[in-house]
Amino acid sequence: HTLQGTGTGNGIFLDGRSNVTIKNITIKAFDYGIYLNRSSGNTLSANRITNNNYYGIKLSSSSSNGIAANNITNNNGYGIWLSSSSNNSVSANRIANNTYGILLDSSSGNNSLSANNIANNKYDGIYLYSSSNNSISANNIANNYYGIELYSSSYNNIAANNVTNNNYYGILLDYSSSSNSISANRITNNTYGIVLSYSLSNSISANNVANNTYGIELYFYSNSNSISANNIINNDRGIWLYYHSNSNSISANNIT
């Protein structure tokens, strides 16, 4: 079925609801395509969500929901936004040609973002703001302005993603993003591969960082980070430490 809006309001709104399945619906031309508030244990799958003003899918204070195999494209403000939400699974969605792809805002605790195809969004493919203990894995993130950005976010695991052809940063950890793990990612053909700014005690290991202008950069007061066992190949600069980035460990990298 098709749920056609007139440019305002909610397409589907769940408030304090559980065990609802929303499936196989085209939802277009609302403010919010699907909005869950204080709702848990719901399934959102195989929907086509397009041309909504603010959000394709928004979760607020909602936990243990599954968002899978949705096509979220064409001028949604945010493809998927999780606000103060935990233990949700976001997997195998196509999120393209929106302003932002996926945003986690104050969402800490075991959210999983996996196997999504996130491409051609105007700003960030994935953006975590003040969000910790989440997993970002096996996503294809291409042709966005930034690939993955963490801002004031810690203890997240970023692993086995393909981050390629983003206009500026492949992966950016900014402003007190500490104790994150970046491992086994393929980071190619971005302007900057991996950048840390004002970020401490992060681990960057076993990544393939190739054909970027800058491979790995520690920028502005990024201290006590570990860079190990990465393949850093055919970048204009391999590893660059800049402006009071101290006490970092760099070991066993292949820089060619």
GROMACS .gro file of C-alpha atoms in nm, residues 63-178:
model
  116
   63SER     CA    1   1.460   0.039   2.252
   64SER     CA    2   1.493  -0.310   2.105
   65ASN     CA    3   1.338  -0.228   1.769
   66GLY     CA    4   1.445  -0.373   1.435
   67ILE     CA    5   1.483  -0.152   1.126
   68ALA     CA    6   1.575  -0.368   0.829
   69ALA     CA    7   1.572  -0.373   0.449
   70ASN     CA    8   1.400  -0.036   0.409
   71ASN     CA    9   1.462   0.191   0.110
   72ILE     CA   10   1.498   0.544   0.252
   73THR     CA   11   1.577   0.780  -0.032
   74ASN     CA   12   1.519   1.108  -0.208
   75ASN     CA   13   1.510   1.415   0.009
   76ASN     CA   14   1.428   1.295   0.357
   77GLY     CA   15   1.601   1.540   0.592
   78TYR     CA   16   1.747   1.258   0.801
   79GLY     CA   17   1.723   0.904   0.675
   80ILE     CA   18   1.716   0.743   1.023
   81TRP     CA   19   1.745   0.932   1.353
   82LEU     CA   20   1.782   0.758   1.690
   83SER     CA   21   1.743   0.993   1.987
   84SER     CA   22   1.799   0.868   2.346
   85SER     CA   23   1.745   0.514   2.220
   86SER     CA   24   1.928   0.185   2.288
   87ASN     CA   25   1.950  -0.179   2.183
   88ASN     CA   26   1.810  -0.114   1.836
   89SER     CA   27   1.920  -0.293   1.520
   90VAL     CA   28   1.952  -0.098   1.194
   91SER     CA   29   2.053  -0.339   0.917
   92ALA     CA   30   2.050  -0.391   0.541
   93ASN     CA   31   1.878  -0.059   0.465
   94ARG     CA   32   1.943   0.151   0.157
   95ILE     CA   33   1.979   0.513   0.267
   96ALA     CA   34   2.058   0.747  -0.020
   97ASN     CA   35   2.015   1.103  -0.143
   98ASN     CA   36   1.902   1.248   0.190
   99THR     CA   37   2.053   1.536   0.388
  100TYR     CA   38   2.199   1.295   0.649
  101GLY     CA   39   2.207   0.916   0.637
  102ILE     CA   40   2.191   0.782   0.997
  103LEU     CA   41   2.215   1.000   1.311
  104LEU     CA   42   2.250   0.874   1.668
  105ASP     CA   43   2.188   1.154   1.919
  106SER     CA   44   2.247   1.076   2.289
  107SER     CA   45   2.190   0.711   2.205
  108SER     CA   46   2.420   0.491   2.409
  109GLY     CA   47   2.404   0.120   2.466
  110ASN     CA   48   2.424  -0.150   2.206
  111ASN     CA   49   2.267   0.002   1.899
  112SER     CA   50   2.389  -0.193   1.598
  113LEU     CA   51   2.429  -0.033   1.253
  114SER     CA   52   2.525  -0.309   1.012
  115ALA     CA   53   2.525  -0.399   0.642
  116ASN     CA   54   2.355  -0.076   0.534
  117ASN     CA   55   2.420   0.086   0.197
  118ILE     CA   56   2.459   0.458   0.272
  119ALA     CA   57   2.536   0.670  -0.032
  120ASN     CA   58   2.506   1.016  -0.187
  121ASN     CA   59   2.378   1.192   0.125
  122LYS     CA   60   2.450   1.564   0.142
  123TYR     CA   61   2.640   1.560   0.474
  124ASP     CA   62   2.725   1.260   0.695
  125GLY     CA   63   2.667   0.900   0.605
  126ILE     CA   64   2.668   0.805   0.978
  127TYR     CA   65   2.689   1.066   1.256
  128LEU     CA   66   2.712   0.986   1.628
  129TYR     CA   67   2.661   1.277   1.867
  130SER     CA   68   2.722   1.210   2.238
  131SER     CA   69   2.657   0.839   2.179
  132SER     CA   70   2.862   0.553   2.322
  133ASN     CA   71   2.887   0.173   2.324
  134ASN     CA   72   2.743   0.125   1.976
  135SER     CA   73   2.854  -0.096   1.687
  136ILE     CA   74   2.904   0.024   1.326
  137SER     CA   75   2.997  -0.272   1.109
  138ALA     CA   76   2.998  -0.401   0.751
  139ASN     CA   77   2.832  -0.092   0.604
  140ASN     CA   78   2.900   0.040   0.255
  141ILE     CA   79   2.942   0.418   0.294
  142ALA     CA   80   3.016   0.600  -0.029
  143ASN     CA   81   2.987   0.941  -0.196
  144ASN     CA   82   2.868   1.131   0.111
  145TYR     CA   83   3.035   1.453   0.233
  146TYR     CA   84   3.163   1.276   0.549
  147GLY     CA   85   3.158   0.898   0.573
  148ILE     CA   86   3.143   0.835   0.952
  149GLU     CA   87   3.166   1.113   1.213
  150LEU     CA   88   3.178   1.074   1.591
  151TYR     CA   89   3.141   1.385   1.805
  152SER     CA   90   3.192   1.355   2.181
  153SER     CA   91   3.126   0.981   2.152
  154SER     CA   92   3.322   0.702   2.319
  155TYR     CA   93   3.355   0.321   2.341
  156ASN     CA   94   3.210   0.262   1.996
  157ASN     CA   95   3.329  -0.015   1.765
  158ILE     CA   96   3.376   0.074   1.395
  159ALA     CA   97   3.471  -0.241   1.206
  160ALA     CA   98   3.475  -0.395   0.858
  161ASN     CA   99   3.308  -0.102   0.682
  162ASN     CA  100   3.377  -0.001   0.324
  163VAL     CA  101   3.425   0.378   0.335
  164THR     CA  102   3.502   0.511  -0.010
  165ASN     CA  103   3.478   0.817  -0.232
  166ASN     CA  104   3.343   1.049   0.038
  167ASN     CA  105   3.415   1.412  -0.040
  168TYR     CA  106   3.601   1.502   0.278
  169TYR     CA  107   3.651   1.266   0.574
  170GLY     CA  108   3.628   0.891   0.555
  171ILE     CA  109   3.617   0.855   0.937
  172LEU     CA  110   3.635   1.155   1.175
  173LEU     CA  111   3.658   1.134   1.555
  174ASP     CA  112   3.609   1.483   1.694
  175TYR     CA  113   3.592   1.664   2.029
  176SER     CA  114   3.651   1.419   2.313
  177SER     CA  115   3.571   1.104   2.121
  178SER     CA  116   3.776   0.858   2.321
   0.00000   0.00000   0.00000
